[in-house]
Short mmCIF file of C-alpha atoms in Angstrom, two decimals:
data_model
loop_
_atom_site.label_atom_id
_atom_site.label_comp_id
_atom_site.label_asym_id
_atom_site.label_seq_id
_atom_site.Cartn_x
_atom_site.Cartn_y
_atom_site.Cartn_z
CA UNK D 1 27.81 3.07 8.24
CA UNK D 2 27.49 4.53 4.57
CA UNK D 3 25.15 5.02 2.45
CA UNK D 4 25.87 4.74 -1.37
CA UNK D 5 24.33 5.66 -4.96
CA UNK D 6 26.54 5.30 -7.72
CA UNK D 7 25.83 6.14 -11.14
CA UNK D 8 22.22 6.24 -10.87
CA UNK D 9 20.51 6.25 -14.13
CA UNK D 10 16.42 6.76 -13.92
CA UNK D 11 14.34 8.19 -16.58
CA UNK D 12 9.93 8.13 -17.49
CA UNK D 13 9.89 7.52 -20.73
CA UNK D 14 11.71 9.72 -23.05
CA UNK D 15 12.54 12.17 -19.73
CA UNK D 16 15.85 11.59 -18.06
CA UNK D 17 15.47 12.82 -14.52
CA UNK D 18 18.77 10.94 -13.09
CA UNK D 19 22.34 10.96 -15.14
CA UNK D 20 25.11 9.44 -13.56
CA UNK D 21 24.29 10.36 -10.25
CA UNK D 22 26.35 9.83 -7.58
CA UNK D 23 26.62 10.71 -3.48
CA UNK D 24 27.89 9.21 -0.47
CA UNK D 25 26.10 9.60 3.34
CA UNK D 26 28.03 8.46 6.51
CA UNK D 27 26.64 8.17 9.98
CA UNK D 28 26.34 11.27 11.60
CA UNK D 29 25.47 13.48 8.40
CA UNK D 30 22.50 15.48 8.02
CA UNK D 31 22.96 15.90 4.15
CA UNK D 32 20.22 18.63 2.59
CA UNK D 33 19.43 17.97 -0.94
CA UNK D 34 18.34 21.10 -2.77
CA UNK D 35 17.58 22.06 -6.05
CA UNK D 36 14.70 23.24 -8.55
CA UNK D 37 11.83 21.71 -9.32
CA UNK D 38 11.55 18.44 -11.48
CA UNK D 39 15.18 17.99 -11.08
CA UNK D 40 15.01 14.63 -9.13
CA UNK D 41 14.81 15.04 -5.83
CA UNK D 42 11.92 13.16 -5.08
CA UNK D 43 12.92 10.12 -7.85
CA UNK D 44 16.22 10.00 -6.30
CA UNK D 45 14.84 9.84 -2.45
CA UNK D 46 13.05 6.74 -3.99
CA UNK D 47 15.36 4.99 -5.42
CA UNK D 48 17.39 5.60 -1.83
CA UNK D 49 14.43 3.82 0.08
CA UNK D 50 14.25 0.95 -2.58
CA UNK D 51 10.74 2.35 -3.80
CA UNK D 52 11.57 2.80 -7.20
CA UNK D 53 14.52 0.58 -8.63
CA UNK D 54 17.08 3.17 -10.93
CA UNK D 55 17.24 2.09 -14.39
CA UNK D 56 20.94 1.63 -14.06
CA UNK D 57 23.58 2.38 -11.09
CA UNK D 58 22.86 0.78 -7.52
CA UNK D 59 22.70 2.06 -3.69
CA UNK D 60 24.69 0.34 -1.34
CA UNK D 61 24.81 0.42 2.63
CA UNK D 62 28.71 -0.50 3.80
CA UNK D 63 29.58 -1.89 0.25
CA UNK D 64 26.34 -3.91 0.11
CA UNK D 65 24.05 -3.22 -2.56
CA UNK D 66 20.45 -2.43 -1.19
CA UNK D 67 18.51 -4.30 -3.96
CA UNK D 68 19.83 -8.07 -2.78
CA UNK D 69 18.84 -7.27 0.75
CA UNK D 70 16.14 -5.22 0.42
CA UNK D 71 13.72 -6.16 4.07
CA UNK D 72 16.65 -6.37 5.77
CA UNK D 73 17.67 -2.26 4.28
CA UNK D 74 14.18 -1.05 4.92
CA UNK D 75 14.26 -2.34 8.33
CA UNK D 76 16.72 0.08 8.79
CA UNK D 77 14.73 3.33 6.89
CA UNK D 78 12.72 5.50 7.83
CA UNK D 79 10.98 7.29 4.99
CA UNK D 80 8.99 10.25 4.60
CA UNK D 81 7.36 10.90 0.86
CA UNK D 82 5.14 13.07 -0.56
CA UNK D 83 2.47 10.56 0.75
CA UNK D 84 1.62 10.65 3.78
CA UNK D 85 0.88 6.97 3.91
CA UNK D 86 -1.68 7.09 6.50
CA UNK D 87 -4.75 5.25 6.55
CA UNK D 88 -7.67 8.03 7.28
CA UNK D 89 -10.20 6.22 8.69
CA UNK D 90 -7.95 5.29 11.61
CA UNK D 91 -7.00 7.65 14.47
CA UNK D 92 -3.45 8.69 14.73
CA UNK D 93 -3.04 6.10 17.21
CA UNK D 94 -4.20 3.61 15.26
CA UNK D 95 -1.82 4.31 12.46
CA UNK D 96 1.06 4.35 14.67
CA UNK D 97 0.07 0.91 16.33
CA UNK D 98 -0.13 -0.59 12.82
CA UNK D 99 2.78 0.44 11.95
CA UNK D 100 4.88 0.10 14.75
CA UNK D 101 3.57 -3.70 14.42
CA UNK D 102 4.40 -4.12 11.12
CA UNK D 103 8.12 -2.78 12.30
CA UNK D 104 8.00 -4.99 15.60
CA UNK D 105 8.96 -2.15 17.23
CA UNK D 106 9.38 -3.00 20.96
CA UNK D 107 7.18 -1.58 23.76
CA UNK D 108 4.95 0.09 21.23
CA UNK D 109 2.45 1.70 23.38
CA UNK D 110 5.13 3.83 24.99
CA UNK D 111 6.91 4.37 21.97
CA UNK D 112 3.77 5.36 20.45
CA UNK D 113 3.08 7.78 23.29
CA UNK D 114 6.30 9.50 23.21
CA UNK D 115 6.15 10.07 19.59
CA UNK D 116 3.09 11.53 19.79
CA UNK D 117 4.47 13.98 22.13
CA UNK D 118 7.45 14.96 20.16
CA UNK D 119 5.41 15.69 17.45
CA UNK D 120 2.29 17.72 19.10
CA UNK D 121 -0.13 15.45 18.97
CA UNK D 122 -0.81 13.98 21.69
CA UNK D 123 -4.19 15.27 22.96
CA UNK D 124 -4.96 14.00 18.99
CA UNK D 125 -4.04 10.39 19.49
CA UNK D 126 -7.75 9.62 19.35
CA UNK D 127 -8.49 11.77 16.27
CA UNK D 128 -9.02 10.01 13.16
CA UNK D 129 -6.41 10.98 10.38
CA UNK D 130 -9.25 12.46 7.68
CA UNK D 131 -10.21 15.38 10.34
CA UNK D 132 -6.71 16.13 10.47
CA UNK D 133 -5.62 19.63 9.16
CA UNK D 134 -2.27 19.18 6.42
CA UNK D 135 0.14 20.20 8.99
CA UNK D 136 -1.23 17.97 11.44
CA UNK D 137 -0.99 14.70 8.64
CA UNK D 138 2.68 15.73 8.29
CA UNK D 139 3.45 15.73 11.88
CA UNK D 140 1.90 12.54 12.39
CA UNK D 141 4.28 10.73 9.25
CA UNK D 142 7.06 11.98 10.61
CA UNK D 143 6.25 10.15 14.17
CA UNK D 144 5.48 7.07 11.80
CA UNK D 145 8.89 7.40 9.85
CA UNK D 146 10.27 8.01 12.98
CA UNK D 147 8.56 5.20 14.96
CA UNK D 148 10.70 2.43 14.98
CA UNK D 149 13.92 4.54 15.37
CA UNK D 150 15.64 4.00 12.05
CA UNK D 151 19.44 3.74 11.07
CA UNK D 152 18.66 6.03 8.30
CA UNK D 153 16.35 8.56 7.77
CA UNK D 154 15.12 10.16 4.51
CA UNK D 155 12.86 12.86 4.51
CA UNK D 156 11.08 14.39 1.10
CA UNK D 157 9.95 17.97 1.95
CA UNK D 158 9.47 17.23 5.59
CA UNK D 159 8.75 21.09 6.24
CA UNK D 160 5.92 21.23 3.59
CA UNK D 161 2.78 22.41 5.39
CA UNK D 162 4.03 23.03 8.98
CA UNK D 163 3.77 26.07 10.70
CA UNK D 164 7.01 27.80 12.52
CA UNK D 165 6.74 25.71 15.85
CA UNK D 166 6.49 22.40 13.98
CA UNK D 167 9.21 23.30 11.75
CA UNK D 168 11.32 24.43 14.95
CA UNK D 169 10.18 20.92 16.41
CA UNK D 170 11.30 19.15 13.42
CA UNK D 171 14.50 21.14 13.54
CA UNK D 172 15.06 19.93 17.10
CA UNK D 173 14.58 16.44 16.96
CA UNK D 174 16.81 15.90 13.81
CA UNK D 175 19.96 17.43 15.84
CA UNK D 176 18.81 15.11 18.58
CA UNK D 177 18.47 12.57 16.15
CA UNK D 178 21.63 12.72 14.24
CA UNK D 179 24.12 12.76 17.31
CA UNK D 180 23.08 9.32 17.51
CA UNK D 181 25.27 7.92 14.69
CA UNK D 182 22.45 8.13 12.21
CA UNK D 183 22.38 8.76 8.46
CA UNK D 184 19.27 11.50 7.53
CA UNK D 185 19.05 12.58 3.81
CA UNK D 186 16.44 15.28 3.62
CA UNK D 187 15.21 17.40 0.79
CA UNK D 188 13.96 20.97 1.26
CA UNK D 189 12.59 24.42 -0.39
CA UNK D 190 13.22 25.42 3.44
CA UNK D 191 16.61 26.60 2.87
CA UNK D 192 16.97 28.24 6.10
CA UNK D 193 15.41 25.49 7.97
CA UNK D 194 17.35 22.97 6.19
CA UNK D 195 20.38 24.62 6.45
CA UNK D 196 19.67 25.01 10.13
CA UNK D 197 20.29 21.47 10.77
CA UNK D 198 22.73 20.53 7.50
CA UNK D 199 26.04 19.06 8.31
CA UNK D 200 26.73 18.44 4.38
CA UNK D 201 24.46 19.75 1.38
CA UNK D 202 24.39 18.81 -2.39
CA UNK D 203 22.76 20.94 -5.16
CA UNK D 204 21.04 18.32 -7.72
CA UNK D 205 20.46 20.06 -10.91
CA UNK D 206 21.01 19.15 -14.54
CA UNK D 207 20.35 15.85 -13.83
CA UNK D 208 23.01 14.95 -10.82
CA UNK D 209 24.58 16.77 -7.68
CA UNK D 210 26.08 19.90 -9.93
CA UNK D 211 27.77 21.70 -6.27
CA UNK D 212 28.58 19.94 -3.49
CA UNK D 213 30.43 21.53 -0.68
CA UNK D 214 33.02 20.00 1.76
CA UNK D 215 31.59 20.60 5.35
CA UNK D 216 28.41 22.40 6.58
CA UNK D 217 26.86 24.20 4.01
CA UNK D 218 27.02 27.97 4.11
CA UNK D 219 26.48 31.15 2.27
CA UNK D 220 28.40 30.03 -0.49
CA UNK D 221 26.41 27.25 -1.11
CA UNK D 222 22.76 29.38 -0.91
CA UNK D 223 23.98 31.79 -3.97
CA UNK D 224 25.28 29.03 -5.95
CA UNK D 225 21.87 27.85 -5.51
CA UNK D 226 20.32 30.65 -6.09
CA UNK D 227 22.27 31.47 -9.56
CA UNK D 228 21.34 27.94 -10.54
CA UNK D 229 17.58 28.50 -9.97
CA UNK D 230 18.17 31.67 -12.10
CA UNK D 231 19.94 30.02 -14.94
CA UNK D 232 17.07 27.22 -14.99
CA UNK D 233 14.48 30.43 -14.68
CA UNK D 234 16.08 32.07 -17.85
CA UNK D 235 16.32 28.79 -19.60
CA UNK D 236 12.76 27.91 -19.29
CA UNK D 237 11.93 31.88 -20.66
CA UNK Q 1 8.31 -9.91 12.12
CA UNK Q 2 5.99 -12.96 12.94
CA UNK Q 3 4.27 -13.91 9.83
CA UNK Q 4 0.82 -14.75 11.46
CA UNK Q 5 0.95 -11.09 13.20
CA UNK Q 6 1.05 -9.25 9.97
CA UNK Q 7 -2.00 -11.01 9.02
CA UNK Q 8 -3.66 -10.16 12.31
CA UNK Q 9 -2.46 -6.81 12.00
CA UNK Q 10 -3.46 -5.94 8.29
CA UNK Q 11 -6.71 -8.14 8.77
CA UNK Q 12 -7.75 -5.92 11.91
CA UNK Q 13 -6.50 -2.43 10.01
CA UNK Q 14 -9.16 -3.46 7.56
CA UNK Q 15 -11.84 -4.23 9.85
CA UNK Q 16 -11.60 -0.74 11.45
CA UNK Q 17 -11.57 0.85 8.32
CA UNK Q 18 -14.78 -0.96 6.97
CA UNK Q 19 -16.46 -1.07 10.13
CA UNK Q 20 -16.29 2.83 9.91
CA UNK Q 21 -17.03 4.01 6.31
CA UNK Q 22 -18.79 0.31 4.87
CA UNK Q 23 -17.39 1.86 2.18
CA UNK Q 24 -16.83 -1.65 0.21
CA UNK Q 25 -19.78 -3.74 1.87
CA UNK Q 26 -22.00 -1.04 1.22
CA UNK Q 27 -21.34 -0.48 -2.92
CA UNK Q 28 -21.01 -4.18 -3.29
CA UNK Q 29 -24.37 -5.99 -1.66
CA UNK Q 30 -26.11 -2.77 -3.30
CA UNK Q 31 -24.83 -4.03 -6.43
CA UNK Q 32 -25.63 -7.82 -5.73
CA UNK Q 33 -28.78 -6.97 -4.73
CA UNK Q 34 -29.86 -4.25 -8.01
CA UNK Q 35 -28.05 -7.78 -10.10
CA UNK Q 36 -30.85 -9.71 -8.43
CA UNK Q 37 -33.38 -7.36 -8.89
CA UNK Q 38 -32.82 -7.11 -12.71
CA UNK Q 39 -32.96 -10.70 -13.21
CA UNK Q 40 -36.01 -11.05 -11.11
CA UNK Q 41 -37.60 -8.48 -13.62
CA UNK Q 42 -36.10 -10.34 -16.64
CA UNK Q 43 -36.88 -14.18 -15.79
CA UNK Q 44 -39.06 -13.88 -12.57
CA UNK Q 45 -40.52 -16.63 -10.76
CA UNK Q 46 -42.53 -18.33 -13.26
CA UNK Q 47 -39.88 -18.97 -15.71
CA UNK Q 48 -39.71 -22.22 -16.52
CA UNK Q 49 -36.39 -23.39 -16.36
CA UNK Q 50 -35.01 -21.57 -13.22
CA UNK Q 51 -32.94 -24.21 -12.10
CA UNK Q 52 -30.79 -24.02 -15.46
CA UNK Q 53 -29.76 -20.60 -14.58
CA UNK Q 54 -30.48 -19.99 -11.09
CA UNK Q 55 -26.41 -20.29 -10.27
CA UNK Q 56 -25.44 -18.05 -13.05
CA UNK Q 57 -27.37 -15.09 -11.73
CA UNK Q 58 -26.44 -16.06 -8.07
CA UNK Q 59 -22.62 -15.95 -9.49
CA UNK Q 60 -22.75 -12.94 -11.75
CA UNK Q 61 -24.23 -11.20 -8.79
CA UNK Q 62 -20.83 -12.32 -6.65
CA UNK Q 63 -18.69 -11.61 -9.74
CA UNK Q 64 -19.72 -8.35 -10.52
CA UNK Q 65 -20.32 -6.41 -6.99
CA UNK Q 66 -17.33 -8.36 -6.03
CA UNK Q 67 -15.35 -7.12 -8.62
CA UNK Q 68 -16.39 -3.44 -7.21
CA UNK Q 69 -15.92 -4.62 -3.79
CA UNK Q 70 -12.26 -5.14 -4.87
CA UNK Q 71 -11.51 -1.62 -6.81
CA UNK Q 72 -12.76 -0.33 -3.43
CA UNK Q 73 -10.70 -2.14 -1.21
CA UNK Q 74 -7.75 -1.44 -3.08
CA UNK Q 75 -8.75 2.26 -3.89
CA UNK Q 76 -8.64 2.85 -0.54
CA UNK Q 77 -5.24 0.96 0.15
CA UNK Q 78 -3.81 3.65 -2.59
CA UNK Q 79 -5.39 6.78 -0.76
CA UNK Q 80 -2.29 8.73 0.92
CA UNK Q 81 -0.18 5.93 -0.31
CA UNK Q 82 -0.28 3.79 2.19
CA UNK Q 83 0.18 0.92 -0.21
CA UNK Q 84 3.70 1.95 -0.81
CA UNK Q 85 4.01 2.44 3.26
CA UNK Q 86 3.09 -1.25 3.38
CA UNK Q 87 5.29 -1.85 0.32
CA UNK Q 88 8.40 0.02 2.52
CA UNK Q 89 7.46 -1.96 5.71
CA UNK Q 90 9.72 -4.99 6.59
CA UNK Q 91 6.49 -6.75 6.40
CA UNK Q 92 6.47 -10.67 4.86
CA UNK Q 93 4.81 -9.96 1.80
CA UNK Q 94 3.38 -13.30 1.20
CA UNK Q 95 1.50 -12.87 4.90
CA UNK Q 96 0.28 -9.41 3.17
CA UNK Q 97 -1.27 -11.11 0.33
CA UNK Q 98 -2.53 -14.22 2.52
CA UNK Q 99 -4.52 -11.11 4.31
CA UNK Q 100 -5.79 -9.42 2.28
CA UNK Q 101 -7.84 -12.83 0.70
CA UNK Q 102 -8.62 -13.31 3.53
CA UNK Q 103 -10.64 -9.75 4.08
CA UNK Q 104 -11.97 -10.10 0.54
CA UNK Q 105 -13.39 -13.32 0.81
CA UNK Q 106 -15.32 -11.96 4.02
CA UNK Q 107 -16.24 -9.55 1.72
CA UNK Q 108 -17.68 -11.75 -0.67
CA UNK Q 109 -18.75 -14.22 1.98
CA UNK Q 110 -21.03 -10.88 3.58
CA UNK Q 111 -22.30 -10.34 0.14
CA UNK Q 112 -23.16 -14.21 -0.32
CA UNK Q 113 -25.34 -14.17 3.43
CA UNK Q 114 -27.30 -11.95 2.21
CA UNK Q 115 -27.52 -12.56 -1.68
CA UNK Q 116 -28.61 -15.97 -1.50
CA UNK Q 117 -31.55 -15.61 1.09
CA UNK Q 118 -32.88 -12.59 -1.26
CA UNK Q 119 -32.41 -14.91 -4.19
CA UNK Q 120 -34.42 -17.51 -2.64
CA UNK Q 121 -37.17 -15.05 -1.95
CA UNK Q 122 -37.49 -12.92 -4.91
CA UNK Q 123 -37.27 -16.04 -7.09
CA UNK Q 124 -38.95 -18.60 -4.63
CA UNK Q 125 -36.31 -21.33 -5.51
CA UNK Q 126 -34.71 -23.33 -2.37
CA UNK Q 127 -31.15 -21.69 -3.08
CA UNK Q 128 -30.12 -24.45 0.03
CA UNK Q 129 -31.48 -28.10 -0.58
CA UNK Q 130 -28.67 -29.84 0.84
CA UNK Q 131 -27.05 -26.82 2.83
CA UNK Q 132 -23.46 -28.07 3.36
CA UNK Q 133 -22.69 -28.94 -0.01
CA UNK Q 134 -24.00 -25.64 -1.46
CA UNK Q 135 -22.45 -24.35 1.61
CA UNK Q 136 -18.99 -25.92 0.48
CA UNK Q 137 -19.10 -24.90 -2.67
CA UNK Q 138 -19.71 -21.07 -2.80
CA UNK Q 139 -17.32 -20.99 -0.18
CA UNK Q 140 -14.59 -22.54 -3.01
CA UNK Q 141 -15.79 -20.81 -5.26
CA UNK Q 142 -15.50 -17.16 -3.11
CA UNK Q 143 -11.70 -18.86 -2.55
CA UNK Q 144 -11.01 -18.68 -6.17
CA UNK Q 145 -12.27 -15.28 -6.76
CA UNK Q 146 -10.31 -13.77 -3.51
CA UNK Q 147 -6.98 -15.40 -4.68
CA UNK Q 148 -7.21 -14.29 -8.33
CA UNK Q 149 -8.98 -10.67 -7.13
CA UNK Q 150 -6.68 -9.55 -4.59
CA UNK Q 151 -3.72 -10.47 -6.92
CA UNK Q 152 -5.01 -8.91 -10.17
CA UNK Q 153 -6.23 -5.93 -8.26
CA UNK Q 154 -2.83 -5.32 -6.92
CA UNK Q 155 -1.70 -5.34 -10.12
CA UNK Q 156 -4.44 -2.89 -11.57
CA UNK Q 157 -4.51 -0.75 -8.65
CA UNK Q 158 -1.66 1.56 -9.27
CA UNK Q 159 -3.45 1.89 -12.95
CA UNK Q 160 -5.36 5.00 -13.88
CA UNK Q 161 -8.13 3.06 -15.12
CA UNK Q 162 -8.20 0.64 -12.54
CA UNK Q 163 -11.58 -0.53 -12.69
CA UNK Q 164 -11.95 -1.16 -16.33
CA UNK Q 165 -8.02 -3.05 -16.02
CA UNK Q 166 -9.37 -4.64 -13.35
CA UNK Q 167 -12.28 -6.33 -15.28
CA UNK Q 168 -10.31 -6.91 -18.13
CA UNK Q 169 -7.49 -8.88 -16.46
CA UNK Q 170 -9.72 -10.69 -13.59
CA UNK Q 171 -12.38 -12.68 -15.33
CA UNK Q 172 -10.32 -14.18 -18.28
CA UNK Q 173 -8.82 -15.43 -15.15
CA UNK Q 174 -11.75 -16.26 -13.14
CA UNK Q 175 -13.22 -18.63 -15.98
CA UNK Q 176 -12.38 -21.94 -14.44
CA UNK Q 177 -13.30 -20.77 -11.15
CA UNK Q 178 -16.66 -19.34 -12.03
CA UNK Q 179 -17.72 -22.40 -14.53
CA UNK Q 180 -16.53 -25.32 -12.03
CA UNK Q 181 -18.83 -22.68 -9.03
CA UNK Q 182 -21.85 -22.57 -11.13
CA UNK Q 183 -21.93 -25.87 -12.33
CA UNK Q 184 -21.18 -27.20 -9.07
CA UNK Q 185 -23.95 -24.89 -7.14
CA UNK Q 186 -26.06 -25.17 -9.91
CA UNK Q 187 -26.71 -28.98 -9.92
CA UNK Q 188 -26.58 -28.87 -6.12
CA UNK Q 189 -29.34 -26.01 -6.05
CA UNK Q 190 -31.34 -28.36 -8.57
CA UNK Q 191 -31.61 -31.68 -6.35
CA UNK Q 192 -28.08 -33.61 -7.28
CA UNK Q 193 -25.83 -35.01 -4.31
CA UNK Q 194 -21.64 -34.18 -3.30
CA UNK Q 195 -21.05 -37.30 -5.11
CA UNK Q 196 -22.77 -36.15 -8.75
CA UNK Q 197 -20.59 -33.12 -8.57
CA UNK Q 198 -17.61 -34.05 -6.93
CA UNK Q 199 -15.44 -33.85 -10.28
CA UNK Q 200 -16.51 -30.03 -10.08
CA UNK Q 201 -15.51 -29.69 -6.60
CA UNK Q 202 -11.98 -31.43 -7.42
CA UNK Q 203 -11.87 -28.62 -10.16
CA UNK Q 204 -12.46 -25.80 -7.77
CA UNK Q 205 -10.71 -27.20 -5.13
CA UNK Q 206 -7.37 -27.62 -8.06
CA UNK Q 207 -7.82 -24.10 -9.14
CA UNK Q 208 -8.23 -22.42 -5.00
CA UNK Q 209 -4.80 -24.56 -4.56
CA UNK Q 210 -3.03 -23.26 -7.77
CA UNK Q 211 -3.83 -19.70 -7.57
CA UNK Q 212 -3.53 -19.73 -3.97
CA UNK Q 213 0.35 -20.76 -3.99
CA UNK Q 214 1.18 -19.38 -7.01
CA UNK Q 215 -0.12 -15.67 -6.16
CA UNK Q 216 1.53 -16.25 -2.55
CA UNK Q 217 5.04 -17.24 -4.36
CA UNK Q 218 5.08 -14.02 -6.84
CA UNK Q 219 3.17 -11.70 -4.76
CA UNK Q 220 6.68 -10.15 -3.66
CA UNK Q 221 7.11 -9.75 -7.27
CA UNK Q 222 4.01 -8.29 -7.74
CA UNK Q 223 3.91 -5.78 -5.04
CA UNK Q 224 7.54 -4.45 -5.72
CA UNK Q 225 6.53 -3.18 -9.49
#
């Protein structure tokens, strides 16, 4: 299994924020996306879970572009935004059964159970999502991207507001998770924590992947970033 | 994914939500009700010709709160965006749109239980002179304005003005709808029989079918932008 963007064009009016992007996932990879802010990330995790269509260019899974089989694709994705696309006037539960239905994931109620576990919440199944603390909605959308135990998982920030034993339980599950053949695209200003679990990495800057390492990323890859964030830093002065 | 379970599924998700907050039922029979009010100040019970526009207060009352009752359905679908979630789900999106017209018309079908009674009583008019036909009729009508509403607010709801978009793309929309539903109620309010109004009814009836399918065709369309 691969996953595909070539020559991804996207731009909001008069602002590019994609040029000629390409990448390439396989199953197995755990590839971290890094870079500053505004350079794309989020746009381009979109346009990988068919949310936003790129202006030009196309994403393909095995040589088949995305956008002509689009249920089938998503199906197969699990996606955590910046949203946490959870209702708040439903318990975490709740949430999870609705989705989980929607997914027609198979013996839900354990399913639901055991994600609630992995993720720390399961004396807070009952809770409703709007007395949830921020690092409590983020653990509970990464059980729902998780839920109905995706081909391909792409994460946006998924360590943004948890604390060091949910980011260690995050760590954890993605190793589980991608020894199972899986593709996971994650972006992160968690560079150790991302790193931590990276089997490939990609710098996105100046409007497509700008460094891109062969293998694990490693120190190498940290002070390129690094320089880059200072070159953007003294170009913005 | 069974098509009839998404509907269950979404329709139920709703419930729980309203049940909990009344956050749209609330805003919108306030609404109906201050509508009612006004026009109980303005014509009262001793105007003369009540019957000439008993429906067309009765409907603006519908229109209007409904209209609200919409932004805040769909407000609330935004919130966190779960819209999108539903968007990203492998969900038949013509079973999506099929429920949620479903949970605005018993939106607008709450509003109507209680609207009508307090229209009969503030403006001592029999609202219900031959009950099924009236009966029939708002209920087309409250067809109409759930298959146009849920589709234009969709469309409107990623806006940042949503509620004035909303207005301003729903009731050019809504005008065969709403004149076939008031003339229809109207003349059944005032006395007349099914048969006197039955072109009316065909009208309705025409329009529920068109915007029904139609909506249900391109919602995919819809949803995806």
């Amino acid at each position: 299994m691969e996953l595909t963007a070539r020559d991804i064009v996207k731009g909001f009016g008069d602002r590019v924020v994609l040029r000629g992007l390409s990448l390439s996932v396989r199953e197995g990879d755990v590839y971290v996306l890094v870079g500053p802010n505004g350079s794309g990330k989020t746009t381009l995790m979109n346009i990988l879970a068919s949310a936003t269509r790129p202006d030009s260019g196309r994403v393909m899974l095995d040589q088949e572009v995305v956008a002509a089989r689009r249920a089938e694709y998503r199906r197969k994705v699990g996606f955590l935004s910046h949203s946490s696309m959870l209702y708040s006037h439903l318990t975490a539960r709740e949430n999870l059964f609705f989705f989980g239905g929607l997914y027609g994931v198979s013996e839900l109620a354990s399913r639901v159970d055991i994600m609630l576990e992995q993720v720390g919440l399961r004396t807070d199944g009952d809770e409703l999502v709007r007395n949830f603390s921020r690092g409590m909605v983020q653990r509970l959308s990464i059980a729902r991207a998780f839920l109905h135990n995706p081909r391909i998982l792409l994460l946006d920030e998924p360590y943004s507001g948890l604390d060091q034993a949910a980011v260690s339980m995050l760590t954890g599950i993605l190793k589980k998770f991608s020894l199972h053949k899986r593709i996971v695209v994650l972006t992160s200003h968690n560079l150790e924590a991302g790193l931590e679990v990276a089997t490939r990495g990609g710098i996105l800057f100046g409007h497509r992947i700008s460094h891109e390492p062969e293998g694990k990323p490693g120190r190498g890859f940290v002070n390129e970033y690094l320089s880059l964030i200072g070159k953007k830093k003294h170009g913005a002065d | 994914m069974p098509f009839l379970k998404t509907i269950y599924l979404i329709i139920k998700k709703d419930f729980i939500s309203e049940v909990r907050t009344l956050e749209s039922v609330a805003a919108t029979v306030v609404l109906a009700l201050v509508i009612l009010v006004i026009c109980g100040f303005a014509f009262g019970p001793v105007f003369g010709d009540l019957e000439k526009v008993a429906a067309g207060i009765i409907w603006i009352a519908i229109a209007f709160s409904g209209t609200l009752g919409l932004s805040r359905m769909f407000g609330a679908e935004r919130e966190n965006g779960c819209f999108l979630g539903l968007v990203m789900s492998p969900a038949n999106k013509g079973a999506v749109y099929l429920a949620k017209v479903i949970t605005v018309l018993a939106l607008l079908l709450t509003v109507e239980v209680i609207v009508l009674p307090a229209f009969a009583v503030l403006f001592d008019y029999p609202v219900f002179r031959s009950f099924w036909p009236t009966t029939l009729c708002f209920l087309l009508g409250s067809i109409g304005f759930a298959a146009v509403g849920t589709m234009m607010a969709t469309v409107s709801s990623g806006a940042k003005r949503q509620e004035m978009l909303l207005s301003v793309i729903l009731f050019p929309l809504m005008v065969p709808v709403l004149i076939s539903a008031v003339r229809s109620t109207g003349q059944l309010m005032a006395g007349s029989s099914l048969a006197d109004v039955a072109n009316w009814v065909r009208m309705l009836v025409v329009c529920d079918m068109i915007f029904l399918v139609s909506s249900f065709i391109m919602y995919d369309l819809v949803i995806e932008e």
